[in-house]
Amino acid sequence: MDKRIAFITGATSGIGLATAHLLAANNFNLILCGRRADRLESIKKELSSTTKVITLNFDVRNKQEVISAIASLPVEWKKIDVLINNAGNAHGLSPIQQGDAADWDAMMDINVKGLLYVSKEIVPGMVERKSGHIINIGSIAGKEVYANGNVYCASKYAVDAITQGMRIDLNPYGIKVTGIHPGMVETEFSLVRFKGDAERAKNVYKGVNPLKPEDIADIILFTVTRPAHVVLADMIVFPTAQASATTVKRDPA
Ligand code: NDP
Ligand code: 8X3
């Protein structure tokens, strides 16, 4: 295979899905991951006319599932050039004293430990080959704590710390490490955060022209197509209407 191979977690919606589409059209073969098998199948069907696609159906929280899924890759797919650690969500938005422990577990297990489990199976190959590019999707929530964000913010601060740590530890091997920290992106993110409450999710973006998942995909494509000696290390990306986690210019209805 002369195309590069990109491994994308959370490819069934939002940023991961938009990135899969853009990388498929730009000379990448794809390994697409997620829990929703039906979506993975239809995305594979759609993108297979453009590029080679393999899907892996696993929950990043489950260490054994992560290990088995990645071990099942055919040998010609094991040389992963680009790892995009994107799977993640917020679960709930409550003051700490009212937080739900199941939501806390989900955020720490998915956003932090899931990212580590996946990386553990892929990074040693990059080290051996002395090449590769890891892109971790953090958040503005990993740069600024906001009211009621507590544990989601903690999970994304952890992603930022792990990203910095990876960049330092993998420096001797010529592996690029990039952190991308978006502000408001309209995806299924708010629907998941508010447990399916579509009205509440819609209100998050009321009066704002938020980022689209395609905007982040564009930045990912730019990032992975820089010359060998260039790495975009860390980026905060806002819609123009946003200036900080909580400073958002909203147009009146
Ligand atoms: P979506 O909800 O649209 O996508 C989340 C993706 O993560 C889905 O593909 C989902 O797939 C996958 N995922 C969630 N839980 C698991 C799990 N346990 N195991 C495997 N995959 C899982 O949201 P976004 O596209 O917005 O989110 C992508 C990333 O961007 C996240 O890390 C999020 O924190 C981050 N982010 C989002 C922002 C936003 O405003 N939207 C802003 C800043 C950062 P499936 O359900 O099929 O498993
Ligand atoms: C998603 C952006 O501001 O809801 O990570 O935390 S925010």
PDB file of C-alpha atoms and ligand atoms in Angstrom:
ATOM      1  CA  MET A   1       0.000   0.000   0.000  1.00  0.00           C
ATOM      2  CA  ASP A   2       1.572   3.329  -0.961  1.00  0.00           C
ATOM      3  CA  LYS A   3      -1.066   5.472   0.703  1.00  0.00           C
ATOM      4  CA  ARG A   4      -0.540   6.338   4.366  1.00  0.00           C
ATOM      5  CA  ILE A   5      -2.750   4.604   6.933  1.00  0.00           C
ATOM      6  CA  ALA A   6      -4.794   6.677   9.392  1.00  0.00           C
ATOM      7  CA  PHE A   7      -6.445   5.098  12.449  1.00  0.00           C
ATOM      8  CA  ILE A   8      -9.391   7.179  13.675  1.00  0.00           C
ATOM      9  CA  THR A   9     -11.260   6.521  16.924  1.00  0.00           C
ATOM     10  CA  GLY A  10     -14.806   7.876  17.191  1.00  0.00           C
ATOM     11  CA  ALA A  11     -15.287   7.740  13.409  1.00  0.00           C
ATOM     12  CA  THR A  12     -19.051   7.127  13.569  1.00  0.00           C
ATOM     13  CA  SER A  13     -20.052  10.786  13.977  1.00  0.00           C
ATOM     14  CA  GLY A  14     -18.942  14.395  14.291  1.00  0.00           C
ATOM     15  CA  ILE A  15     -15.263  15.274  14.005  1.00  0.00           C
ATOM     16  CA  GLY A  16     -14.103  11.679  13.461  1.00  0.00           C
ATOM     17  CA  LEU A  17     -16.594  11.056  10.668  1.00  0.00           C
ATOM     18  CA  ALA A  18     -15.772  14.335   8.874  1.00  0.00           C
ATOM     19  CA  THR A  19     -12.067  13.496   9.164  1.00  0.00           C
ATOM     20  CA  ALA A  20     -12.638  10.034   7.699  1.00  0.00           C
ATOM     21  CA  HIS A  21     -14.338  11.586   4.662  1.00  0.00           C
ATOM     22  CA  LEU A  22     -11.608  14.165   4.111  1.00  0.00           C
ATOM     23  CA  LEU A  23      -8.669  11.786   4.596  1.00  0.00           C
ATOM     24  CA  ALA A  24     -10.316   9.210   2.294  1.00  0.00           C
ATOM     25  CA  ALA A  25     -10.312  11.831  -0.457  1.00  0.00           C
ATOM     26  CA  ASN A  26      -6.705  12.798   0.274  1.00  0.00           C
ATOM     27  CA  ASN A  27      -4.613   9.710  -0.158  1.00  0.00           C
ATOM     28  CA  PHE A  28      -5.142   7.870   3.125  1.00  0.00           C
ATOM     29  CA  ASN A  29      -6.288   4.327   3.742  1.00  0.00           C
ATOM     30  CA  LEU A  30      -8.444   4.229   6.844  1.00  0.00           C
ATOM     31  CA  ILE A  31      -9.003   2.182   9.961  1.00  0.00           C
ATOM     32  CA  LEU A  32     -12.263   3.461  11.410  1.00  0.00           C
ATOM     33  CA  CYS A  33     -13.374   2.687  14.969  1.00  0.00           C
ATOM     34  CA  GLY A  34     -16.494   3.080  17.076  1.00  0.00           C
ATOM     35  CA  ARG A  35     -19.132   1.196  19.004  1.00  0.00           C
ATOM     36  CA  ARG A  36     -22.021   1.625  16.549  1.00  0.00           C
ATOM     37  CA  ALA A  37     -21.395  -1.257  14.134  1.00  0.00           C
ATOM     38  CA  ASP A  38     -24.246  -0.306  11.782  1.00  0.00           C
ATOM     39  CA  ARG A  39     -22.753   3.132  11.232  1.00  0.00           C
ATOM     40  CA  LEU A  40     -19.273   1.699  10.724  1.00  0.00           C
ATOM     41  CA  GLU A  41     -20.654  -0.626   8.038  1.00  0.00           C
ATOM     42  CA  SER A  42     -22.440   2.133   6.127  1.00  0.00           C
ATOM     43  CA  ILE A  43     -19.444   4.503   6.344  1.00  0.00           C
ATOM     44  CA  LYS A  44     -17.205   1.717   5.044  1.00  0.00           C
ATOM     45  CA  LYS A  45     -19.603   1.092   2.158  1.00  0.00           C
ATOM     46  CA  GLU A  46     -19.651   4.785   1.302  1.00  0.00           C
ATOM     47  CA  LEU A  47     -15.896   5.402   1.497  1.00  0.00           C
ATOM     48  CA  SER A  48     -14.757   2.148  -0.094  1.00  0.00           C
ATOM     49  CA  SER A  49     -15.283   3.587  -3.589  1.00  0.00           C
ATOM     50  CA  THR A  50     -12.607   6.193  -2.710  1.00  0.00           C
ATOM     51  CA  THR A  51     -10.067   4.309  -0.610  1.00  0.00           C
ATOM     52  CA  LYS A  52      -9.352   1.130   1.359  1.00  0.00           C
ATOM     53  CA  VAL A  53     -11.242   0.962   4.640  1.00  0.00           C
ATOM     54  CA  ILE A  54     -11.158  -1.415   7.599  1.00  0.00           C
ATOM     55  CA  THR A  55     -13.549  -1.015  10.496  1.00  0.00           C
ATOM     56  CA  LEU A  56     -12.945  -2.038  14.101  1.00  0.00           C
ATOM     57  CA  ASN A  57     -15.922  -2.239  16.402  1.00  0.00           C
ATOM     58  CA  PHE A  58     -14.915  -1.812  20.048  1.00  0.00           C
ATOM     59  CA  ASP A  59     -15.475   0.264  23.162  1.00  0.00           C
ATOM     60  CA  VAL A  60     -12.307   2.189  24.075  1.00  0.00           C
ATOM     61  CA  ARG A  61     -13.128   1.613  27.776  1.00  0.00           C
ATOM     62  CA  ASN A  62     -12.630  -2.119  27.415  1.00  0.00           C
ATOM     63  CA  LYS A  63      -8.883  -2.806  27.468  1.00  0.00           C
ATOM     64  CA  GLN A  64      -9.238  -6.406  26.235  1.00  0.00           C
ATOM     65  CA  GLU A  65     -11.513  -5.348  23.353  1.00  0.00           C
ATOM     66  CA  VAL A  66      -8.988  -2.666  22.359  1.00  0.00           C
ATOM     67  CA  ILE A  67      -6.113  -5.159  22.398  1.00  0.00           C
ATOM     68  CA  SER A  68      -8.023  -7.841  20.435  1.00  0.00           C
ATOM     69  CA  ALA A  69      -9.404  -5.409  17.843  1.00  0.00           C
ATOM     70  CA  ILE A  70      -6.020  -3.897  17.038  1.00  0.00           C
ATOM     71  CA  ALA A  71      -4.301  -7.306  17.083  1.00  0.00           C
ATOM     72  CA  SER A  72      -6.848  -8.517  14.501  1.00  0.00           C
ATOM     73  CA  LEU A  73      -5.581  -6.074  11.845  1.00  0.00           C
ATOM     74  CA  PRO A  74      -4.116  -7.817   8.790  1.00  0.00           C
ATOM     75  CA  VAL A  75      -0.332  -7.489   8.657  1.00  0.00           C
ATOM     76  CA  GLU A  76      -0.392  -4.940   5.806  1.00  0.00           C
ATOM     77  CA  TRP A  77      -2.552  -2.663   7.986  1.00  0.00           C
ATOM     78  CA  LYS A  78      -0.319  -2.781  11.064  1.00  0.00           C
ATOM     79  CA  LYS A  79       1.991   0.023   9.913  1.00  0.00           C
ATOM     80  CA  ILE A  80      -0.206   2.859  11.157  1.00  0.00           C
ATOM     81  CA  ASP A  81       1.160   6.241  10.084  1.00  0.00           C
ATOM     82  CA  VAL A  82      -1.378   8.552  11.737  1.00  0.00           C
ATOM     83  CA  LEU A  83      -3.292   7.863  14.962  1.00  0.00           C
ATOM     84  CA  ILE A  84      -6.186  10.221  15.633  1.00  0.00           C
ATOM     85  CA  ASN A  85      -7.360   9.815  19.230  1.00  0.00           C
ATOM     86  CA  ASN A  86     -10.745  11.472  18.861  1.00  0.00           C
ATOM     87  CA  ALA A  87     -13.296   9.212  20.629  1.00  0.00           C
ATOM     88  CA  GLY A  88     -14.743  11.005  23.603  1.00  0.00           C
ATOM     89  CA  ASN A  89     -17.678  12.891  25.000  1.00  0.00           C
ATOM     90  CA  ALA A  90     -18.935  14.944  27.907  1.00  0.00           C
ATOM     91  CA  HIS A  91     -21.506  13.202  30.080  1.00  0.00           C
ATOM     92  CA  GLY A  92     -23.573  15.661  32.112  1.00  0.00           C
ATOM     93  CA  LEU A  93     -23.003  19.283  33.152  1.00  0.00           C
ATOM     94  CA  SER A  94     -23.514  19.606  36.904  1.00  0.00           C
ATOM     95  CA  PRO A  95     -21.908  21.275  39.882  1.00  0.00           C
ATOM     96  CA  ILE A  96     -19.441  18.908  41.513  1.00  0.00           C
ATOM     97  CA  GLN A  97     -21.681  18.273  44.540  1.00  0.00           C
ATOM     98  CA  GLN A  98     -24.453  17.019  42.237  1.00  0.00           C
ATOM     99  CA  GLY A  99     -22.257  15.056  39.864  1.00  0.00           C
ATOM    100  CA  ASP A 100     -23.190  11.533  38.846  1.00  0.00           C
ATOM    101  CA  ALA A 101     -20.425   8.997  39.517  1.00  0.00           C
ATOM    102  CA  ALA A 102     -21.425   7.005  36.421  1.00  0.00           C
ATOM    103  CA  ASP A 103     -20.854  10.132  34.298  1.00  0.00           C
ATOM    104  CA  TRP A 104     -17.470  10.686  35.965  1.00  0.00           C
ATOM    105  CA  ASP A 105     -16.479   7.087  35.251  1.00  0.00           C
ATOM    106  CA  ALA A 106     -17.577   7.403  31.622  1.00  0.00           C
ATOM    107  CA  MET A 107     -15.549  10.576  31.019  1.00  0.00           C
ATOM    108  CA  MET A 108     -12.378   9.384  32.700  1.00  0.00           C
ATOM    109  CA  ASP A 109     -12.653   5.879  31.218  1.00  0.00           C
ATOM    110  CA  ILE A 110     -13.390   7.003  27.650  1.00  0.00           C
ATOM    111  CA  ASN A 111     -11.589  10.320  27.253  1.00  0.00           C
ATOM    112  CA  VAL A 112      -8.463   9.465  29.240  1.00  0.00           C
ATOM    113  CA  LYS A 113      -8.026   5.721  29.753  1.00  0.00           C
ATOM    114  CA  GLY A 114      -9.481   4.818  26.339  1.00  0.00           C
ATOM    115  CA  LEU A 115      -6.997   7.141  24.657  1.00  0.00           C
ATOM    116  CA  LEU A 116      -4.186   5.465  26.604  1.00  0.00           C
ATOM    117  CA  TYR A 117      -5.338   1.903  25.835  1.00  0.00           C
ATOM    118  CA  VAL A 118      -5.516   2.619  22.089  1.00  0.00           C
ATOM    119  CA  SER A 119      -2.183   4.453  22.079  1.00  0.00           C
ATOM    120  CA  LYS A 120      -0.490   1.596  23.947  1.00  0.00           C
ATOM    121  CA  GLU A 121      -1.336  -0.800  21.108  1.00  0.00           C
ATOM    122  CA  ILE A 122      -0.195   1.524  18.302  1.00  0.00           C
ATOM    123  CA  VAL A 123       2.655   3.717  19.558  1.00  0.00           C
ATOM    124  CA  PRO A 124       5.253   0.907  20.065  1.00  0.00           C
ATOM    125  CA  GLY A 125       5.074   0.179  16.297  1.00  0.00           C
ATOM    126  CA  MET A 126       5.710   3.859  15.577  1.00  0.00           C
ATOM    127  CA  VAL A 127       8.679   3.794  17.949  1.00  0.00           C
ATOM    128  CA  GLU A 128      10.082   0.697  16.213  1.00  0.00           C
ATOM    129  CA  ARG A 129       9.689   2.312  12.792  1.00  0.00           C
ATOM    130  CA  LYS A 130      10.869   5.693  14.091  1.00  0.00           C
ATOM    131  CA  SER A 131       7.986   7.430  12.364  1.00  0.00           C
ATOM    132  CA  GLY A 132       4.379   8.324  12.938  1.00  0.00           C
ATOM    133  CA  HIS A 133       2.019  11.120  13.884  1.00  0.00           C
ATOM    134  CA  ILE A 134      -0.362  11.142  16.855  1.00  0.00           C
ATOM    135  CA  ILE A 135      -3.176  13.656  16.990  1.00  0.00           C
ATOM    136  CA  ASN A 136      -5.061  13.917  20.266  1.00  0.00           C
ATOM    137  CA  ILE A 137      -8.365  15.772  20.262  1.00  0.00           C
ATOM    138  CA  GLY A 138      -8.471  17.733  23.501  1.00  0.00           C
ATOM    139  CA  SER A 139     -10.785  20.686  24.045  1.00  0.00           C
ATOM    140  CA  ILE A 140     -10.898  24.265  25.234  1.00  0.00           C
ATOM    141  CA  ALA A 141     -12.163  22.438  28.360  1.00  0.00           C
ATOM    142  CA  GLY A 142      -8.600  21.148  28.712  1.00  0.00           C
ATOM    143  CA  LYS A 143      -7.215  24.673  28.731  1.00  0.00           C
ATOM    144  CA  GLU A 144      -9.825  26.498  30.874  1.00  0.00           C
ATOM    145  CA  VAL A 145     -12.118  25.181  33.605  1.00  0.00           C
ATOM    146  CA  TYR A 146     -15.692  26.471  33.415  1.00  0.00           C
ATOM    147  CA  ALA A 147     -18.668  26.250  35.786  1.00  0.00           C
ATOM    148  CA  ASN A 148     -20.128  22.721  35.958  1.00  0.00           C
ATOM    149  CA  GLY A 149     -17.449  21.413  33.590  1.00  0.00           C
ATOM    150  CA  ASN A 150     -15.384  19.953  36.482  1.00  0.00           C
ATOM    151  CA  VAL A 151     -14.789  16.305  35.502  1.00  0.00           C
ATOM    152  CA  TYR A 152     -15.075  16.781  31.724  1.00  0.00           C
ATOM    153  CA  CYS A 153     -12.495  19.576  32.080  1.00  0.00           C
ATOM    154  CA  ALA A 154     -10.328  17.264  34.197  1.00  0.00           C
ATOM    155  CA  SER A 155     -10.472  14.592  31.508  1.00  0.00           C
ATOM    156  CA  LYS A 156      -9.418  17.067  28.832  1.00  0.00           C
ATOM    157  CA  TYR A 157      -6.668  18.585  31.030  1.00  0.00           C
ATOM    158  CA  ALA A 158      -5.430  14.992  31.276  1.00  0.00           C
ATOM    159  CA  VAL A 159      -5.521  14.671  27.484  1.00  0.00           C
ATOM    160  CA  ASP A 160      -3.443  17.862  27.252  1.00  0.00           C
ATOM    161  CA  ALA A 161      -0.918  16.546  29.789  1.00  0.00           C
ATOM    162  CA  ILE A 162      -0.686  13.170  28.049  1.00  0.00           C
ATOM    163  CA  THR A 163      -0.208  14.934  24.706  1.00  0.00           C
ATOM    164  CA  GLN A 164       2.660  17.002  26.113  1.00  0.00           C
ATOM    165  CA  GLY A 165       4.154  13.898  27.724  1.00  0.00           C
ATOM    166  CA  MET A 166       3.927  11.933  24.478  1.00  0.00           C
ATOM    167  CA  ARG A 167       5.663  14.759  22.603  1.00  0.00           C
ATOM    168  CA  ILE A 168       8.574  14.688  25.048  1.00  0.00           C
ATOM    169  CA  ASP A 169       8.880  10.900  25.370  1.00  0.00           C
ATOM    170  CA  LEU A 170       8.551  10.234  21.640  1.00  0.00           C
ATOM    171  CA  ASN A 171      10.914  13.037  20.604  1.00  0.00           C
ATOM    172  CA  PRO A 172      13.913  10.672  20.235  1.00  0.00           C
ATOM    173  CA  TYR A 173      11.982   8.620  17.666  1.00  0.00           C
ATOM    174  CA  GLY A 174      10.938  11.418  15.306  1.00  0.00           C
ATOM    175  CA  ILE A 175       7.244  10.891  16.073  1.00  0.00           C
ATOM    176  CA  LYS A 176       5.048  13.954  15.666  1.00  0.00           C
ATOM    177  CA  VAL A 177       2.502  14.695  18.408  1.00  0.00           C
ATOM    178  CA  THR A 178      -0.259  17.248  17.951  1.00  0.00           C
ATOM    179  CA  GLY A 179      -2.947  18.480  20.343  1.00  0.00           C
ATOM    180  CA  ILE A 180      -6.054  20.062  18.830  1.00  0.00           C
ATOM    181  CA  HIS A 181      -8.364  21.840  21.257  1.00  0.00           C
ATOM    182  CA  PRO A 182     -11.674  22.913  19.734  1.00  0.00           C
ATOM    183  CA  GLY A 183     -14.251  25.244  21.187  1.00  0.00           C
ATOM    184  CA  MET A 184     -17.883  24.852  20.091  1.00  0.00           C
ATOM    185  CA  VAL A 185     -18.318  22.298  17.297  1.00  0.00           C
ATOM    186  CA  GLU A 186     -21.852  21.284  16.323  1.00  0.00           C
ATOM    187  CA  THR A 187     -21.863  17.464  16.395  1.00  0.00           C
ATOM    188  CA  GLU A 188     -23.662  14.872  18.521  1.00  0.00           C
ATOM    189  CA  PHE A 189     -21.545  16.117  21.444  1.00  0.00           C
ATOM    190  CA  SER A 190     -24.268  18.164  23.206  1.00  0.00           C
ATOM    191  CA  LEU A 191     -26.904  15.517  22.551  1.00  0.00           C
ATOM    192  CA  VAL A 192     -24.680  13.015  24.380  1.00  0.00           C
ATOM    193  CA  ARG A 193     -23.810  15.504  27.144  1.00  0.00           C
ATOM    194  CA  PHE A 194     -27.531  16.141  27.779  1.00  0.00           C
ATOM    195  CA  LYS A 195     -28.496  12.470  27.450  1.00  0.00           C
ATOM    196  CA  GLY A 196     -30.597  12.823  24.307  1.00  0.00           C
ATOM    197  CA  ASP A 197     -32.330  16.122  25.219  1.00  0.00           C
ATOM    198  CA  ALA A 198     -32.357  17.610  21.694  1.00  0.00           C
ATOM    199  CA  GLU A 199     -33.888  20.940  22.769  1.00  0.00           C
ATOM    200  CA  ARG A 200     -31.179  21.558  25.354  1.00  0.00           C
ATOM    201  CA  ALA A 201     -28.495  20.476  22.905  1.00  0.00           C
ATOM    202  CA  LYS A 202     -29.795  22.902  20.263  1.00  0.00           C
ATOM    203  CA  ASN A 203     -29.709  25.795  22.755  1.00  0.00           C
ATOM    204  CA  VAL A 204     -25.941  25.432  23.169  1.00  0.00           C
ATOM    205  CA  TYR A 205     -25.532  26.803  19.637  1.00  0.00           C
ATOM    206  CA  LYS A 206     -28.398  29.346  19.761  1.00  0.00           C
ATOM    207  CA  GLY A 207     -27.443  32.613  18.062  1.00  0.00           C
ATOM    208  CA  VAL A 208     -23.949  31.310  17.252  1.00  0.00           C
ATOM    209  CA  ASN A 209     -22.381  30.095  14.056  1.00  0.00           C
ATOM    210  CA  PRO A 210     -20.403  27.227  15.620  1.00  0.00           C
ATOM    211  CA  LEU A 211     -17.561  25.260  14.082  1.00  0.00           C
ATOM    212  CA  LYS A 212     -18.615  22.397  11.851  1.00  0.00           C
ATOM    213  CA  PRO A 213     -16.870  19.032  12.195  1.00  0.00           C
ATOM    214  CA  GLU A 214     -15.517  19.650   8.683  1.00  0.00           C
ATOM    215  CA  ASP A 215     -13.614  22.708  10.015  1.00  0.00           C
ATOM    216  CA  ILE A 216     -11.656  20.491  12.419  1.00  0.00           C
ATOM    217  CA  ALA A 217     -11.199  17.837   9.716  1.00  0.00           C
ATOM    218  CA  ASP A 218      -9.645  20.529   7.489  1.00  0.00           C
ATOM    219  CA  ILE A 219      -7.162  21.394  10.223  1.00  0.00           C
ATOM    220  CA  ILE A 220      -6.337  17.729  10.761  1.00  0.00           C
ATOM    221  CA  LEU A 221      -5.658  17.280   7.038  1.00  0.00           C
ATOM    222  CA  PHE A 222      -3.413  20.385   7.034  1.00  0.00           C
ATOM    223  CA  THR A 223      -1.616  19.067  10.127  1.00  0.00           C
ATOM    224  CA  VAL A 224      -0.870  15.631   8.663  1.00  0.00           C
ATOM    225  CA  THR A 225       0.328  17.010   5.339  1.00  0.00           C
ATOM    226  CA  ARG A 226       3.118  19.293   6.625  1.00  0.00           C
ATOM    227  CA  PRO A 227       6.681  18.481   5.557  1.00  0.00           C
ATOM    228  CA  ALA A 228       8.596  15.898   7.616  1.00  0.00           C
ATOM    229  CA  HIS A 229      10.468  18.558   9.605  1.00  0.00           C
ATOM    230  CA  VAL A 230       7.315  20.492  10.660  1.00  0.00           C
ATOM    231  CA  VAL A 231       4.903  19.661  13.482  1.00  0.00           C
ATOM    232  CA  LEU A 232       1.925  21.719  14.563  1.00  0.00           C
ATOM    233  CA  ALA A 233       2.246  21.002  18.276  1.00  0.00           C
ATOM    234  CA  ASP A 234      -0.796  22.591  19.892  1.00  0.00           C
ATOM    235  CA  MET A 235      -3.825  24.443  18.582  1.00  0.00           C
ATOM    236  CA  ILE A 236      -6.935  26.043  20.095  1.00  0.00           C
ATOM    237  CA  VAL A 237      -9.674  26.409  17.484  1.00  0.00           C
ATOM    238  CA  PHE A 238     -12.740  28.579  18.088  1.00  0.00           C
ATOM    239  CA  PRO A 239     -15.639  29.693  15.965  1.00  0.00           C
ATOM    240  CA  THR A 240     -15.211  33.440  15.363  1.00  0.00           C
ATOM    241  CA  ALA A 241     -18.072  34.085  17.803  1.00  0.00           C
ATOM    242  CA  GLN A 242     -16.117  32.501  20.672  1.00  0.00           C
ATOM    243  CA  ALA A 243     -13.236  34.073  22.629  1.00  0.00           C
ATOM    244  CA  SER A 244     -12.892  31.727  25.610  1.00  0.00           C
ATOM    245  CA  ALA A 245     -14.711  28.721  27.066  1.00  0.00           C
ATOM    246  CA  THR A 246     -17.482  31.019  28.281  1.00  0.00           C
ATOM    247  CA  THR A 247     -17.166  34.196  26.189  1.00  0.00           C
ATOM    248  CA  VAL A 248     -19.501  33.718  23.253  1.00  0.00           C
ATOM    249  CA  LYS A 249     -21.101  36.444  21.140  1.00  0.00           C
ATOM    250  CA  ARG A 250     -24.691  35.403  20.484  1.00  0.00           C
ATOM    251  CA  ASP A 251     -26.919  37.113  17.932  1.00  0.00           C
ATOM    252  CA  PRO A 252     -30.338  38.005  19.305  1.00  0.00           C
ATOM    253  CA  ALA A 253     -33.124  35.706  18.096  1.00  0.00           C
TER     254      ALA A 253
HETATM  255  P1  NDP B   1     -19.714  13.067  18.735  1.00  0.00           P
HETATM  256  O1  NDP B   1     -20.582  12.695  19.878  1.00  0.00           O
HETATM  257  O2  NDP B   1     -20.345  13.458  17.454  1.00  0.00           O
HETATM  258  O3  NDP B   1     -18.663  11.881  18.448  1.00  0.00           O
HETATM  259  C1  NDP B   1     -18.067  11.154  19.474  1.00  0.00           C
HETATM  260  C2  NDP B   1     -17.423   9.913  18.877  1.00  0.00           C
HETATM  261  O4  NDP B   1     -16.751   9.202  19.928  1.00  0.00           O
HETATM  262  C3  NDP B   1     -18.422   8.967  18.254  1.00  0.00           C
HETATM  263  O5  NDP B   1     -17.927   8.481  17.030  1.00  0.00           O
HETATM  264  C4  NDP B   1     -18.541   7.841  19.260  1.00  0.00           C
HETATM  265  O6  NDP B   1     -18.770   6.618  18.593  1.00  0.00           O
HETATM  266  C5  NDP B   1     -17.137   7.837  19.874  1.00  0.00           C
HETATM  267  N1  NDP B   1     -17.160   7.259  21.211  1.00  0.00           N
HETATM  268  C6  NDP B   1     -17.782   7.758  22.316  1.00  0.00           C
HETATM  269  N2  NDP B   1     -17.652   6.904  23.341  1.00  0.00           N
HETATM  270  C7  NDP B   1     -16.930   5.850  22.886  1.00  0.00           C
HETATM  271  C8  NDP B   1     -16.481   4.636  23.472  1.00  0.00           C
HETATM  272  N3  NDP B   1     -16.761   4.325  24.747  1.00  0.00           N
HETATM  273  N4  NDP B   1     -15.773   3.770  22.712  1.00  0.00           N
HETATM  274  C9  NDP B   1     -15.508   4.059  21.423  1.00  0.00           C
HETATM  275  N5  NDP B   1     -15.890   5.188  20.811  1.00  0.00           N
HETATM  276  C10 NDP B   1     -16.615   6.064  21.537  1.00  0.00           C
HETATM  277  O7  NDP B   1     -18.784  14.252  19.288  1.00  0.00           O
HETATM  278  P2  NDP B   1     -17.567  15.067  18.631  1.00  0.00           P
HETATM  279  O8  NDP B   1     -17.293  14.669  17.244  1.00  0.00           O
HETATM  280  O9  NDP B   1     -17.841  16.484  18.922  1.00  0.00           O
HETATM  281  O10 NDP B   1     -16.404  14.590  19.605  1.00  0.00           O
HETATM  282  C11 NDP B   1     -15.147  14.120  19.163  1.00  0.00           C
HETATM  283  C12 NDP B   1     -14.075  14.602  20.121  1.00  0.00           C
HETATM  284  O11 NDP B   1     -14.011  16.027  20.078  1.00  0.00           O
HETATM  285  C13 NDP B   1     -14.321  14.225  21.582  1.00  0.00           C
HETATM  286  O12 NDP B   1     -13.107  13.822  22.164  1.00  0.00           O
HETATM  287  C14 NDP B   1     -14.809  15.535  22.209  1.00  0.00           C
HETATM  288  O13 NDP B   1     -14.538  15.604  23.582  1.00  0.00           O
HETATM  289  C15 NDP B   1     -13.983  16.521  21.407  1.00  0.00           C
HETATM  290  N6  NDP B   1     -14.469  17.902  21.411  1.00  0.00           N
HETATM  291  C16 NDP B   1     -15.721  18.205  20.926  1.00  0.00           C
HETATM  292  C17 NDP B   1     -16.154  19.532  20.926  1.00  0.00           C
HETATM  293  C18 NDP B   1     -17.511  19.909  20.481  1.00  0.00           C
HETATM  294  O14 NDP B   1     -17.938  21.059  20.775  1.00  0.00           O
HETATM  295  N7  NDP B   1     -18.244  19.083  19.750  1.00  0.00           N
HETATM  296  C19 NDP B   1     -15.272  20.616  21.374  1.00  0.00           C
HETATM  297  C20 NDP B   1     -14.000  20.170  21.870  1.00  0.00           C
HETATM  298  C21 NDP B   1     -13.618  18.868  21.857  1.00  0.00           C
HETATM  299  P3  NDP B   1     -19.738   5.449  19.093  1.00  0.00           P
HETATM  300  O15 NDP B   1     -20.846   6.081  19.882  1.00  0.00           O
HETATM  301  O16 NDP B   1     -20.192   4.786  17.823  1.00  0.00           O
HETATM  302  O17 NDP B   1     -18.848   4.575  19.896  1.00  0.00           O
HETATM  303  C1  8X3 B   2     -16.325  20.674  24.083  1.00  0.00           C
HETATM  304  C2  8X3 B   2     -16.330  22.139  24.257  1.00  0.00           C
HETATM  305  O1  8X3 B   2     -16.827  24.061  25.858  1.00  0.00           O
HETATM  306  O2  8X3 B   2     -18.404  22.192  25.834  1.00  0.00           O
HETATM  307  O3  8X3 B   2     -15.156  20.082  24.558  1.00  0.00           O
HETATM  308  O4  8X3 B   2     -16.239  21.962  26.843  1.00  0.00           O
HETATM  309  S1  8X3 B   2     -16.973  22.591  25.769  1.00  0.00           S
END
